[in-house]
N, CA, C and O of each residue as an XYZ file, in Angstrom:
844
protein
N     -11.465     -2.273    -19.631
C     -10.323     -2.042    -18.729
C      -9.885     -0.590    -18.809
O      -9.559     -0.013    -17.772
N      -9.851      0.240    -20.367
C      -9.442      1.259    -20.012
C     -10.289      2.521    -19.257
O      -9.806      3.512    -18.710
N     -11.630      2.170    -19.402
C     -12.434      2.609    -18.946
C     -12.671      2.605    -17.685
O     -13.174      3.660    -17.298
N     -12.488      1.748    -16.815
C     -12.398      1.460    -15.423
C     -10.471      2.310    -14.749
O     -10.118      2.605    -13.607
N      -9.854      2.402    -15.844
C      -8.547      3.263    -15.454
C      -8.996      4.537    -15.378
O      -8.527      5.278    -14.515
N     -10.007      5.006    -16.298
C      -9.925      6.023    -16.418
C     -10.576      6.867    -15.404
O     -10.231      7.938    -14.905
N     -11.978      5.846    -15.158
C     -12.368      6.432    -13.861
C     -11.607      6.700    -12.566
O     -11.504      7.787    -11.998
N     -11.084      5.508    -12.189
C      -9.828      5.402    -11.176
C      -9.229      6.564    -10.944
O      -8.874      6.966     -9.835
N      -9.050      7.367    -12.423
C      -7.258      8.189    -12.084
C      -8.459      9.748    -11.779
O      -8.161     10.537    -10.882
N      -9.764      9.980    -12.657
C     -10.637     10.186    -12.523
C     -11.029     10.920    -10.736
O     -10.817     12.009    -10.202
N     -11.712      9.567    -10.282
C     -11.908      9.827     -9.161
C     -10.642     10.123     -7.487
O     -10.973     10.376     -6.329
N      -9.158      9.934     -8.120
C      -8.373     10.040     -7.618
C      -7.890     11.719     -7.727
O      -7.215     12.202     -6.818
N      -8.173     12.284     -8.544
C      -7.175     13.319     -8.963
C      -7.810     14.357     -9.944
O      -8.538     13.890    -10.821
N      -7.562     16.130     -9.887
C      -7.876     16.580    -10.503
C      -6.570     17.625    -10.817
O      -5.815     17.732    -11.783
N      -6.668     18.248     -9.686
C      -5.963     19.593    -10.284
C      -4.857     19.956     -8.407
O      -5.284     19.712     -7.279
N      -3.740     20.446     -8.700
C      -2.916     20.538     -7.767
C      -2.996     21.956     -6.747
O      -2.041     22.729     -6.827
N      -4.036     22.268     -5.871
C      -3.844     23.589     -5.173
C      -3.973     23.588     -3.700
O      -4.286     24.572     -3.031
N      -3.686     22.311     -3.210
C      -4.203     22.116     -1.913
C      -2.310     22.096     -1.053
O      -1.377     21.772     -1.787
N      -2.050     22.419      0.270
C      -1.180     22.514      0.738
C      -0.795     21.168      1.083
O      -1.466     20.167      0.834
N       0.491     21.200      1.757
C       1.462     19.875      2.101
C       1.702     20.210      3.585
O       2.130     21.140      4.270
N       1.147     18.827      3.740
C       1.811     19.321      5.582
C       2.500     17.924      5.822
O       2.007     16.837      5.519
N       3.669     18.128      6.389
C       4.983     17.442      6.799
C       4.592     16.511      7.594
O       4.409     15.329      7.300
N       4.427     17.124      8.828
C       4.460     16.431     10.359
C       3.103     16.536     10.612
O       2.403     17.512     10.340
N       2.639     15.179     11.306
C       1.191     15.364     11.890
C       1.092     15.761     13.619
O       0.856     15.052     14.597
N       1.487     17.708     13.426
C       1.102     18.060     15.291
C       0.082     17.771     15.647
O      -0.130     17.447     16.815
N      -1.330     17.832     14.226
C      -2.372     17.642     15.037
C      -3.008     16.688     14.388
O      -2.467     16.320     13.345
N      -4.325     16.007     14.794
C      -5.017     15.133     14.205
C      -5.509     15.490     12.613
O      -5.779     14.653     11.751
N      -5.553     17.111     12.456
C      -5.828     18.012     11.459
C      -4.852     17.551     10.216
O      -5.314     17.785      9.100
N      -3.619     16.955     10.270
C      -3.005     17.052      9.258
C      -2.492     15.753      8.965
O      -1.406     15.308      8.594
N      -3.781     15.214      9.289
C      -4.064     14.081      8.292
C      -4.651     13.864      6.954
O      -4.895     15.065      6.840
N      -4.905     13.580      6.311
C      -5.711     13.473      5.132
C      -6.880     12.342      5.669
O      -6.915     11.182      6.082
N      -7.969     13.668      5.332
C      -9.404     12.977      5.937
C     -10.114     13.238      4.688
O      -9.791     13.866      3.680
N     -11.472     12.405      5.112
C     -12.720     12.408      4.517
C     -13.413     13.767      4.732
O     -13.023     13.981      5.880
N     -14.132     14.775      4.433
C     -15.056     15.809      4.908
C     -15.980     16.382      4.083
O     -15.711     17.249      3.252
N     -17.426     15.767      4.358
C     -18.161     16.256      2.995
C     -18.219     15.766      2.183
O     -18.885     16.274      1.281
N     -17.611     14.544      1.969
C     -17.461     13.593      0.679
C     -16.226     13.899      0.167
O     -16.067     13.403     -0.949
N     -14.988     14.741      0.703
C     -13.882     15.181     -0.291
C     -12.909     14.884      0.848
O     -13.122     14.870      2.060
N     -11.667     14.625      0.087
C     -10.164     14.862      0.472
C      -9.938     16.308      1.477
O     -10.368     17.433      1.224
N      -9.256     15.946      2.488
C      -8.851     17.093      2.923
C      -7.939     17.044      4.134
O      -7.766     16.130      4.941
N      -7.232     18.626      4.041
C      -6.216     17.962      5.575
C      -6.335     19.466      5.862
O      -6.536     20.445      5.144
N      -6.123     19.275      7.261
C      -6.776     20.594      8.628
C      -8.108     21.418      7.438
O      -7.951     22.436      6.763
N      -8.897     20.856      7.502
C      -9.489     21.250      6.807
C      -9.866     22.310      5.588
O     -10.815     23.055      5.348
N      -8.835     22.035      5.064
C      -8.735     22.719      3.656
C      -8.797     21.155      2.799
O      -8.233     20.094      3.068
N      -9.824     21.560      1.558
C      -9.941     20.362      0.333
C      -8.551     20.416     -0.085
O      -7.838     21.419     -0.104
N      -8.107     18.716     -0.563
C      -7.357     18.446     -1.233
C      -7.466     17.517     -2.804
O      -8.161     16.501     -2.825
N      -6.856     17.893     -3.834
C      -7.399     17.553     -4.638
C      -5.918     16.667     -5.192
O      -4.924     17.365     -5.391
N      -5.830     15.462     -5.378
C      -4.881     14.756     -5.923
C      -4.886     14.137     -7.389
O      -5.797     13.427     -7.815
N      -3.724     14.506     -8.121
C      -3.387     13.948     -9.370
C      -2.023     12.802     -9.720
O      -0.945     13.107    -10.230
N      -2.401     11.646     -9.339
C      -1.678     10.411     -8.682
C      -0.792      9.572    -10.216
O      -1.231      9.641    -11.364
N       0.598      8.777     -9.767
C       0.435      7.467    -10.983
C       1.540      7.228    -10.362
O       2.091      8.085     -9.671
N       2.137      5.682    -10.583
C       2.685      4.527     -9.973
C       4.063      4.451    -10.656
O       4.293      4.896    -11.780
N       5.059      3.766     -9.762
C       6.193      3.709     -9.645
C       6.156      2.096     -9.363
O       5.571      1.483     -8.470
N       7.130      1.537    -10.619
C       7.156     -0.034    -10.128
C       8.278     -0.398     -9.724
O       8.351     -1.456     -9.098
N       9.243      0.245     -9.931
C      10.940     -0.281     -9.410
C      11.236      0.693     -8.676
O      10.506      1.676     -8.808
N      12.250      0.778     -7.773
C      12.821      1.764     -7.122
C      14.021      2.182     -7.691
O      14.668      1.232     -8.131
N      14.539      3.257     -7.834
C      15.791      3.881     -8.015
C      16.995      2.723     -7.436
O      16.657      2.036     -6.473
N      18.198      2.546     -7.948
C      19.240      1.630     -7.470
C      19.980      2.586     -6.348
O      20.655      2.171     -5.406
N      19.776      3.577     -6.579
C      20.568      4.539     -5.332
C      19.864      6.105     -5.195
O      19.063      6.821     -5.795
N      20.506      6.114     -4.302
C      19.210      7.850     -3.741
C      19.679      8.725     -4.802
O      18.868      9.646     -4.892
N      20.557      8.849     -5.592
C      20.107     10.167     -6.462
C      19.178      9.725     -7.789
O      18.517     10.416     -8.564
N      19.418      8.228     -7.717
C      18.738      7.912     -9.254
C      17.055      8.129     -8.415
O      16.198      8.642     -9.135
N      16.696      7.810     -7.196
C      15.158      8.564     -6.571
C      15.312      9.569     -6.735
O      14.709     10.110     -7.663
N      16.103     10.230     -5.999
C      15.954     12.146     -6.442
C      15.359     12.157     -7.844
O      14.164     12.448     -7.901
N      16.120     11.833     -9.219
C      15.914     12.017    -10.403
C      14.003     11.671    -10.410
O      13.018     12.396    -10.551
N      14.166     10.481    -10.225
C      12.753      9.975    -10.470
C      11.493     10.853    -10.229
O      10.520     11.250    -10.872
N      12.174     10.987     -8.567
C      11.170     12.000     -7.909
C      10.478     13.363     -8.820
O       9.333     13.706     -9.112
N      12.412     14.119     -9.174
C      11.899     15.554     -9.491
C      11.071     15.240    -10.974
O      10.154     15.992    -11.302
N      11.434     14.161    -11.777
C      10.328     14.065    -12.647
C       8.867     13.643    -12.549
O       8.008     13.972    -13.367
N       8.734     13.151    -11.850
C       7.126     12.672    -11.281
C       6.696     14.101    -11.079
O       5.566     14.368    -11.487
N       7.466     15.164    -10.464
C       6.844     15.697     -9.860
C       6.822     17.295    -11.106
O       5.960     18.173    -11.070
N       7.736     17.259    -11.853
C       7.448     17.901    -13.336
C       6.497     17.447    -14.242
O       6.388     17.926    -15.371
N       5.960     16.752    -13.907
C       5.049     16.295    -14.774
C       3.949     16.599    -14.068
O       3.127     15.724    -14.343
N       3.634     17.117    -13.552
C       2.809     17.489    -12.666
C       1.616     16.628    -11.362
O       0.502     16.930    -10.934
N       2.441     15.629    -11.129
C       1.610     14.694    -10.259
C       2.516     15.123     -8.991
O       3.688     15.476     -8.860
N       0.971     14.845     -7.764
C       1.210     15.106     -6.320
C       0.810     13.670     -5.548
O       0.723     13.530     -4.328
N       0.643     12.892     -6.318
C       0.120     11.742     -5.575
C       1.331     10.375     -5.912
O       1.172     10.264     -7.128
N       2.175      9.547     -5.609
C       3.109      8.484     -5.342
C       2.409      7.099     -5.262
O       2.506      6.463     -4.212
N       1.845      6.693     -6.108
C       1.529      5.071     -5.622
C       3.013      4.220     -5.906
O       3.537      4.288     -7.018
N       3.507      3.579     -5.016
C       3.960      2.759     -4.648
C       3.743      1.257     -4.422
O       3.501      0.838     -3.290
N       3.812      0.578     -5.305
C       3.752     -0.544     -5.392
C       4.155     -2.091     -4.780
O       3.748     -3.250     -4.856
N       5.570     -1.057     -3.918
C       6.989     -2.256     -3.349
C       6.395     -1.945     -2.176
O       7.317     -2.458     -1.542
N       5.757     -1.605     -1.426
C       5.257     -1.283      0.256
C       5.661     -2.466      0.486
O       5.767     -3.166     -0.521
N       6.034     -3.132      1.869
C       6.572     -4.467      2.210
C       6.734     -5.794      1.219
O       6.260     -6.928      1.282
N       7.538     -5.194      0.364
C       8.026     -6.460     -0.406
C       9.121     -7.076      0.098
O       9.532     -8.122     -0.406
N       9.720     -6.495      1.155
C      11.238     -6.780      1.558
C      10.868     -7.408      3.214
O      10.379     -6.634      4.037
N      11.104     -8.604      3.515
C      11.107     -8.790      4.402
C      12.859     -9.537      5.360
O      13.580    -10.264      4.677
N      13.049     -9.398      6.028
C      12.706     -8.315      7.246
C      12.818     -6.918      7.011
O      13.573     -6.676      6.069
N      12.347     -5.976      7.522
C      11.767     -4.658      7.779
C      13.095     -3.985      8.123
O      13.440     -2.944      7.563
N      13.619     -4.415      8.781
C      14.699     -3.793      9.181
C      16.096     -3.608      8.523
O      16.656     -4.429      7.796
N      16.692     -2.049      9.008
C      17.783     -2.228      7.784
C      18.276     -1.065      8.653
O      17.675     -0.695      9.661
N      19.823     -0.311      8.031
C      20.944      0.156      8.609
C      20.433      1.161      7.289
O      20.270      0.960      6.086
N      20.296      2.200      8.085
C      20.163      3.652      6.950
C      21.308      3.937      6.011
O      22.462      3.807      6.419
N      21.100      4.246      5.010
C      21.987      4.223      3.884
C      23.051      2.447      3.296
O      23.965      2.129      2.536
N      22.031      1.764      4.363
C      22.759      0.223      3.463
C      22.265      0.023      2.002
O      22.526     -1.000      1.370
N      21.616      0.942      1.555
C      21.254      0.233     -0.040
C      19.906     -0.709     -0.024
O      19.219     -0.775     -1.044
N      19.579     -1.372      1.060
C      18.369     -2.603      0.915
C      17.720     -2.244      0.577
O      17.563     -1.026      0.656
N      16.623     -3.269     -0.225
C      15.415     -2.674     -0.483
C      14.353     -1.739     -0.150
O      13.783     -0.856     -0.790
N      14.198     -2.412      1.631
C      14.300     -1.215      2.711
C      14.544      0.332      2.754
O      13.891      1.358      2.943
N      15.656      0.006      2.516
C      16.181      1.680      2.906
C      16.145      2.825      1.393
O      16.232      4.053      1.417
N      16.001      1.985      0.254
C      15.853      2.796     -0.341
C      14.195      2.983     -0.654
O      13.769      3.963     -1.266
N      13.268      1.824     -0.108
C      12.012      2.114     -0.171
C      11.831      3.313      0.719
O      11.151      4.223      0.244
N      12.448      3.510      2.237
C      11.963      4.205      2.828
C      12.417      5.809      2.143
O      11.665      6.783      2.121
N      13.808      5.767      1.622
C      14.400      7.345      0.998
C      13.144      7.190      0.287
O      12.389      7.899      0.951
N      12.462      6.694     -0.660
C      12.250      7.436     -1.668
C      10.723      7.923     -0.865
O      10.141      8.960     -1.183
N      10.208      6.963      0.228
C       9.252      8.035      0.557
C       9.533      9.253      1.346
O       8.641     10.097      1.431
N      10.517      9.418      1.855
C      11.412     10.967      2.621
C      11.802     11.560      1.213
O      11.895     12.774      1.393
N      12.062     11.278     -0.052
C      11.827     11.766     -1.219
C      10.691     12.557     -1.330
O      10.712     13.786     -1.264
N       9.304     11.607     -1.564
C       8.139     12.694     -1.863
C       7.841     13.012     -0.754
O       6.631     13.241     -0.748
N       8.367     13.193      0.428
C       7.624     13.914      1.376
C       8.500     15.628      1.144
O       8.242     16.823      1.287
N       9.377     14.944      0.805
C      10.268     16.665      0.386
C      10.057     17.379     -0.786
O      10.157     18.599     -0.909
N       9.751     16.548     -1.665
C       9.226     17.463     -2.646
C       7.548     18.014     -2.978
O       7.149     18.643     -3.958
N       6.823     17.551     -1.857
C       6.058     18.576     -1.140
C       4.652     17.699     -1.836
O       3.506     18.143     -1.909
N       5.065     16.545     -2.234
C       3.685     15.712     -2.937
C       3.423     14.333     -1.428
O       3.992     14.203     -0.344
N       2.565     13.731     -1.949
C       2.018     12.945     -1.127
C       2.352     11.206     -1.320
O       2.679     10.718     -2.402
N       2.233     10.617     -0.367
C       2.305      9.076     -0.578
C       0.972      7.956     -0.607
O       0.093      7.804      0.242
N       1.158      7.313     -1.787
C      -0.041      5.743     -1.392
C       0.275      4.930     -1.890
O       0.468      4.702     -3.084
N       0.435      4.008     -0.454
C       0.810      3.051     -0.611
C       0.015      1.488     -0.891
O      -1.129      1.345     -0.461
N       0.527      0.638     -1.446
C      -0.499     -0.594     -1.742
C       0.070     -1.299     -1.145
O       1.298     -1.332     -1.208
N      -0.783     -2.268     -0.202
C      -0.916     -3.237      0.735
C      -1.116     -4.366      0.316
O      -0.846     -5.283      1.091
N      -1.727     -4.750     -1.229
C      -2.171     -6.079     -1.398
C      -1.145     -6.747     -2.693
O      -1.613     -7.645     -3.393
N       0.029     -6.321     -2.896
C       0.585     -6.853     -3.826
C       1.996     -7.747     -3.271
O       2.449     -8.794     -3.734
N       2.424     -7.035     -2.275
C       3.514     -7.653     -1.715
C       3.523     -8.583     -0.565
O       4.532     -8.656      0.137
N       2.221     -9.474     -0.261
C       2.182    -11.095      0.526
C       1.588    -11.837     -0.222
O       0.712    -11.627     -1.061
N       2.253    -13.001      0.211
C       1.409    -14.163     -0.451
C       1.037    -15.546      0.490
O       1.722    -15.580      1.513
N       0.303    -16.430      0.379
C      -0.586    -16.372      1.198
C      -0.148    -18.392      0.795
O      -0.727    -18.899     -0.166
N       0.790    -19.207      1.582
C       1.002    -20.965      0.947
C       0.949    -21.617      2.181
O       1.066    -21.143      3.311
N       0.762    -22.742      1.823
C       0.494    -24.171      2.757
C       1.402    -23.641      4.441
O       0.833    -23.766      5.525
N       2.835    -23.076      4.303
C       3.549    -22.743      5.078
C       2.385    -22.030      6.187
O       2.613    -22.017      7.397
N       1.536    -21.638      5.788
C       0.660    -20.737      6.923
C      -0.523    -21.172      7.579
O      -1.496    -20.669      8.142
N       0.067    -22.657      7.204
C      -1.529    -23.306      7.869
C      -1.995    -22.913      9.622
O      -3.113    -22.671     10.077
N      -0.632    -22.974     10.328
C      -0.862    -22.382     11.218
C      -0.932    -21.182     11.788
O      -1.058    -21.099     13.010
N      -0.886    -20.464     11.272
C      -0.857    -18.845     11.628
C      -2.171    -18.227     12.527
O      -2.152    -17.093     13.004
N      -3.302    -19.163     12.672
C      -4.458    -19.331     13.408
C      -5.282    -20.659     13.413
O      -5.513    -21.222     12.343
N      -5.824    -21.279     14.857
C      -6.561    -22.720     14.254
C      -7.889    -22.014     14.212
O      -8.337    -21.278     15.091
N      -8.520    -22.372     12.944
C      -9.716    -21.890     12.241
C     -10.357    -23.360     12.819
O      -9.916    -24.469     12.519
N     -11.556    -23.077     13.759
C     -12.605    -24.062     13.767
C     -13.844    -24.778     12.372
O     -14.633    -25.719     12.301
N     -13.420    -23.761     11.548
C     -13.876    -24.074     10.222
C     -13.914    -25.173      9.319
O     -14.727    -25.930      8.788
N     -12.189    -24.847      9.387
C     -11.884    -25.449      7.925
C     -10.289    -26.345      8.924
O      -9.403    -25.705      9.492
N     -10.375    -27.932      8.850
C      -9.326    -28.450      9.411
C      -7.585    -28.148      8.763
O      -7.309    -27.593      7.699
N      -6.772    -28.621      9.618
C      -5.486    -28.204      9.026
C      -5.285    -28.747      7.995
O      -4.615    -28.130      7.166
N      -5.884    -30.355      7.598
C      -5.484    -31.307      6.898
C      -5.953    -30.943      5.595
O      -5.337    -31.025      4.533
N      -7.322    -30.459      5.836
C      -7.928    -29.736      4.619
C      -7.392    -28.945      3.984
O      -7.208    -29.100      2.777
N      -6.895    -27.591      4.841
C      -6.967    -26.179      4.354
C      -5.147    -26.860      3.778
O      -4.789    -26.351      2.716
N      -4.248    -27.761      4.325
C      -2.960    -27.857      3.323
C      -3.389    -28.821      2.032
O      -2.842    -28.720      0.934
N      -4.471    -29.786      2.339
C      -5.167    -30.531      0.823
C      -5.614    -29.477     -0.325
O      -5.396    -29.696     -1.517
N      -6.281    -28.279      0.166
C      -6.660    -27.299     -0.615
C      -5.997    -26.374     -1.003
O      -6.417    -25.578     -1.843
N      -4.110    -26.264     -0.129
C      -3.214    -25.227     -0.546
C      -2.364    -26.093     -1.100
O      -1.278    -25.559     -1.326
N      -2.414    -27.034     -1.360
C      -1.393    -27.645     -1.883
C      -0.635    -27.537     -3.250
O      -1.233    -28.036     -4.204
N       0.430    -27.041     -3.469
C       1.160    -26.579     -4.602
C       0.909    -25.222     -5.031
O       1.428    -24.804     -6.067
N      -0.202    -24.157     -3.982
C      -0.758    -23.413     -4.788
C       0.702    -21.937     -3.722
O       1.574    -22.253     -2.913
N       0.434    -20.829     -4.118
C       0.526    -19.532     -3.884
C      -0.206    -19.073     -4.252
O      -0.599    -19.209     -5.410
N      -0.884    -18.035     -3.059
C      -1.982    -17.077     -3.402
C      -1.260    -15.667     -2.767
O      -0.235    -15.522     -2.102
N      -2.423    -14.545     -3.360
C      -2.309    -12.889     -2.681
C      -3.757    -12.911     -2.418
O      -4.630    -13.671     -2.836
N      -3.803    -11.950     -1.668
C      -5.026    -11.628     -1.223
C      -6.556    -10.921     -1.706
O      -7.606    -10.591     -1.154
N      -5.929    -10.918     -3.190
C      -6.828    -10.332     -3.856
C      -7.737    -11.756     -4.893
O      -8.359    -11.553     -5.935
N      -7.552    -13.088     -4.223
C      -7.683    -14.454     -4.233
C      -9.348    -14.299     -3.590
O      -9.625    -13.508     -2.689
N     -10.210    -15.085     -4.155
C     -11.257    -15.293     -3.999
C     -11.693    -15.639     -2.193
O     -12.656    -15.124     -1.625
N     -10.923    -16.409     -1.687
C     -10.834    -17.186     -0.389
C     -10.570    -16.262      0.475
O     -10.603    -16.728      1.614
N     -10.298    -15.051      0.440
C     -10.145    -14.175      1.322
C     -11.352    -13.587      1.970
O     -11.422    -13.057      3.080
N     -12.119    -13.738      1.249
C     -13.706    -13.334      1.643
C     -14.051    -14.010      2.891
O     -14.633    -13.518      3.857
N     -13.483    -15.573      2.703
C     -14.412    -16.424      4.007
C     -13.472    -16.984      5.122
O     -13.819    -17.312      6.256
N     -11.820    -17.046      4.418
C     -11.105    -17.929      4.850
C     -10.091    -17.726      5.745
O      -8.993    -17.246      5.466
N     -10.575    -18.207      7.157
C      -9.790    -17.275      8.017
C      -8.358    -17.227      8.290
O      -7.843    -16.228      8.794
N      -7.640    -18.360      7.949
C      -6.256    -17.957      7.917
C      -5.483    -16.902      6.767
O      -4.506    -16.164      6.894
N      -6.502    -17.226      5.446
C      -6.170    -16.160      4.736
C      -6.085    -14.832      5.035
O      -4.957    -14.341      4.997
N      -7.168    -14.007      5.373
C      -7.361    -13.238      6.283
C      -6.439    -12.888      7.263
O      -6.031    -11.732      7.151
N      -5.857    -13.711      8.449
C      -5.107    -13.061      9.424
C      -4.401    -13.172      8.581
O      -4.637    -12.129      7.972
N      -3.174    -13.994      7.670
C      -1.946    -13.572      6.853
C      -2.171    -12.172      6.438
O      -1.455    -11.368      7.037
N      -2.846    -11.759      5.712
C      -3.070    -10.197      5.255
C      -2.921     -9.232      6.408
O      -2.200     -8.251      6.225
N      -3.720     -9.451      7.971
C      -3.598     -8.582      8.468
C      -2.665     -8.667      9.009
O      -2.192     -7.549      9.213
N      -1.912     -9.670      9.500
C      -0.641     -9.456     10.199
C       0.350     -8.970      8.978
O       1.505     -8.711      9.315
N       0.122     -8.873      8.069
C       1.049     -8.095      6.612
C       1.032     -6.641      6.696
O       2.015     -5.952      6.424
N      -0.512     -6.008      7.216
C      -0.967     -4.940      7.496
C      -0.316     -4.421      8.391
O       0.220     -3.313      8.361
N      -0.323     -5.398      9.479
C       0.416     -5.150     11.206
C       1.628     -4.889     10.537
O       1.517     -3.683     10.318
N       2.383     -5.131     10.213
C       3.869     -5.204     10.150
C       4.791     -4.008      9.286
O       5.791     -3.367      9.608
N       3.990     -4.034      8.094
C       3.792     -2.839      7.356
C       3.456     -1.307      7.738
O       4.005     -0.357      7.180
N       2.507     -1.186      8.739
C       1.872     -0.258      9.253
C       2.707      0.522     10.515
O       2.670      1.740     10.690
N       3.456     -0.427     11.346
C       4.203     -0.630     12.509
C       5.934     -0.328     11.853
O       6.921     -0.343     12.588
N       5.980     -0.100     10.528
C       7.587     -0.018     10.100
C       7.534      1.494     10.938
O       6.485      2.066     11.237
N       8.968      2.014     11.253
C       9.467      2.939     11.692
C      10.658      3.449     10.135
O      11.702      2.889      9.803
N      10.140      4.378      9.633
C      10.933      4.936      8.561
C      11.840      5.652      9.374
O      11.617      6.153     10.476
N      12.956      5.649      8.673
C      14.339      5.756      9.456
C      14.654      6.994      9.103
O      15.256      7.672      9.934
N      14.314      7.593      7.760
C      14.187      8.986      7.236
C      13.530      9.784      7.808
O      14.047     10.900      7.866
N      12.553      9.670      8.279
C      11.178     10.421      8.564
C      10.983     10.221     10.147
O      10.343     10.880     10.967
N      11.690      9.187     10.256
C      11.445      8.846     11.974
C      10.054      8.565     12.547
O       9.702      8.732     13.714
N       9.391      8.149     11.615
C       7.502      7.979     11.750
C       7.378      6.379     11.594
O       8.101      5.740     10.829
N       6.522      5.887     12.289
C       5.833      4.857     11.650
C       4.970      4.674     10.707
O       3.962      5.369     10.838
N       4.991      4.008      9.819
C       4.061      4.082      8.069
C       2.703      4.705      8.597
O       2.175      5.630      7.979
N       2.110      4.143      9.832
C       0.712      4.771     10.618
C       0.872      5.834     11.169
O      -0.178      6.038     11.780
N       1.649      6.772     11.357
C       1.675      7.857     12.030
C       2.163      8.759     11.212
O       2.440      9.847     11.716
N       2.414      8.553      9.663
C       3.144      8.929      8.121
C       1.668      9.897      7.401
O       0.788      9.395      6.701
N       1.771     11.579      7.891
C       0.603     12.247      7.387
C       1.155     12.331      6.050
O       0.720     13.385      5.587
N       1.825     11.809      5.271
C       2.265     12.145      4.124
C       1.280     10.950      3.022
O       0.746     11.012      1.915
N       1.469      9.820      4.211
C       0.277      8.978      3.554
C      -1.166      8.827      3.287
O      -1.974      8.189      3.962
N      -1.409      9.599      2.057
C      -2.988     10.117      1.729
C      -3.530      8.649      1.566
O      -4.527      8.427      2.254
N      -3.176      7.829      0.964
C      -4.040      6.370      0.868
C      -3.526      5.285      0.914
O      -2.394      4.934      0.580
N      -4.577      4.580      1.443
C      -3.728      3.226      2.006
C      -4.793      2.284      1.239
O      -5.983      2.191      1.543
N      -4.139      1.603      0.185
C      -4.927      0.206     -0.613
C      -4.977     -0.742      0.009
O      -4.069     -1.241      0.673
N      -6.233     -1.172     -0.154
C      -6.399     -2.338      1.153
C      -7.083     -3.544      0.166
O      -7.167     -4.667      0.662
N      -7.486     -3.368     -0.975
C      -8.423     -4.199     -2.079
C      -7.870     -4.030     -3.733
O      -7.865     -2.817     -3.943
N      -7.465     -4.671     -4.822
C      -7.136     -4.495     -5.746
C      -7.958     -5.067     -6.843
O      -8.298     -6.192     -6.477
N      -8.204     -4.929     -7.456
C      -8.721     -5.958     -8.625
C      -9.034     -6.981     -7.916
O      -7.938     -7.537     -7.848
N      -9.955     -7.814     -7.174
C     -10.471     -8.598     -6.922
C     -11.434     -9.059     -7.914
O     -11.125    -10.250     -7.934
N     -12.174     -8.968     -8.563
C     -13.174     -9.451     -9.510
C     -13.608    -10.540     -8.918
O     -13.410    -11.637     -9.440
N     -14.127    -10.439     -7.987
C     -14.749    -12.001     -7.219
C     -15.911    -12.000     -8.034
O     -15.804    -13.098     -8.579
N     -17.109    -11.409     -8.541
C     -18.420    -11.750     -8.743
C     -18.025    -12.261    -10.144
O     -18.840    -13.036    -10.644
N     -16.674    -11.907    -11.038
C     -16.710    -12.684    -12.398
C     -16.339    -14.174    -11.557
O     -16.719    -15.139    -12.221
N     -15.896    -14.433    -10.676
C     -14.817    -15.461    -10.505
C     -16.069    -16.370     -9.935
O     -16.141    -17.452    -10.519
N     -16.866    -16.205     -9.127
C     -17.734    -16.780     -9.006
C     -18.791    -17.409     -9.598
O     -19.339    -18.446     -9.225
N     -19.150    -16.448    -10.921
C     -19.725    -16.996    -11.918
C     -19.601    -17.720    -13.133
O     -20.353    -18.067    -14.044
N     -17.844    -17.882    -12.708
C     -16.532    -18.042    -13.866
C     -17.116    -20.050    -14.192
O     -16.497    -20.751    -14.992
């Protein structure tokens, strides 16, 4: 395990000399692929990343957080709470989970580091969703015989084949992706501040299969 961290932080991150760009005027100031490397308007970017599991209780205790993340010398924000709060919507400066998820990413976008966010920790996936698509597959009667008592996330073996599992995630994606940050005035998809978007976590399907 620590070995597989190490690569991780490894292949995420080296050394801090690449610029910050705010607003995406052009397609350029995105964070792309080029050559095999990180990069935005084409200058390499090189990121040195680590994770945040709670949020600040109020915007200066983020400020604090922030300016230390960012004394310590990391440019990269994983974020962990990405749509944990549902509904999405909230009254700027109400305190919700919401609104202080969204400050703290208008946080690192001001202090000139970057955002990534994780997608697969905050849905979960129960009997309640039998309908969310009729899968010619697998019957309703089944797929609630087979969810029965359970909660899953998507980093669940069944995601591979199982199609309601599946749309739950992406409509999690949809919804997530489609927020309008109230700070930033961007949608999470139109957010050049967001260098990576986790879409897979620890899955270990091939132990689980052979388990």
């Amino acid at each position: 395990m620590r070995k597989k961290a190490f690569i991780v932080l490894v292949t995420i991150a080296l050394v801090l000399d690449a610029p910050f760009i705010v607003r995406a005027e052009t397609p350029g100031n995105f964070v792309e692929v080029r050559d095999g490397h990180l990069s935005v308007g084409g200058t390499r970017l090189k990121l040195w990343g680590s994770q945040s599991g709670t949020l600040g209780e109020t915007p200066a205790a983020i400020d604090k957080e922030v300016a230390d993340f960012r004394a310590l010398g990391f440019n990269l924000y994983r974020n962990i709470s990405v749509g944990s709060a549902y509904p999405m919507e909230y009254k700027r400066g109400d305190g919700s989970t919401m609104d202080l998820q969204d400050y703290t990413f208008a946080a690192i976008v001001k202090s000139g580091a970057y955002n990534w966010i994780d997608l697969i920790n905050n849905v979960t996936i129960a009997s309640a969703d039998v309908d969310v698509i009729d899968d010619p597959l697998v019957s309703r009667e089944d797929w609630l015989k087979a969810m029965e008592g359970k909660t899953l996330r998507p980093s669940t073996v069944q995601t591979i084949w199982d199609f309601r599992t599946q749309t739950v995630y992406l409509n999690h994606i949809d919804r997530v992706m489609n927020h309008v940050n109230q700070y930033t005035g961007l949608r999470y998809a139109d957010d050049p501040s967001i260098a990576l978007v986790e879409l897979v976590n620890e899955q270990w399907w091939l132990p689980k299969m052979l388990a």
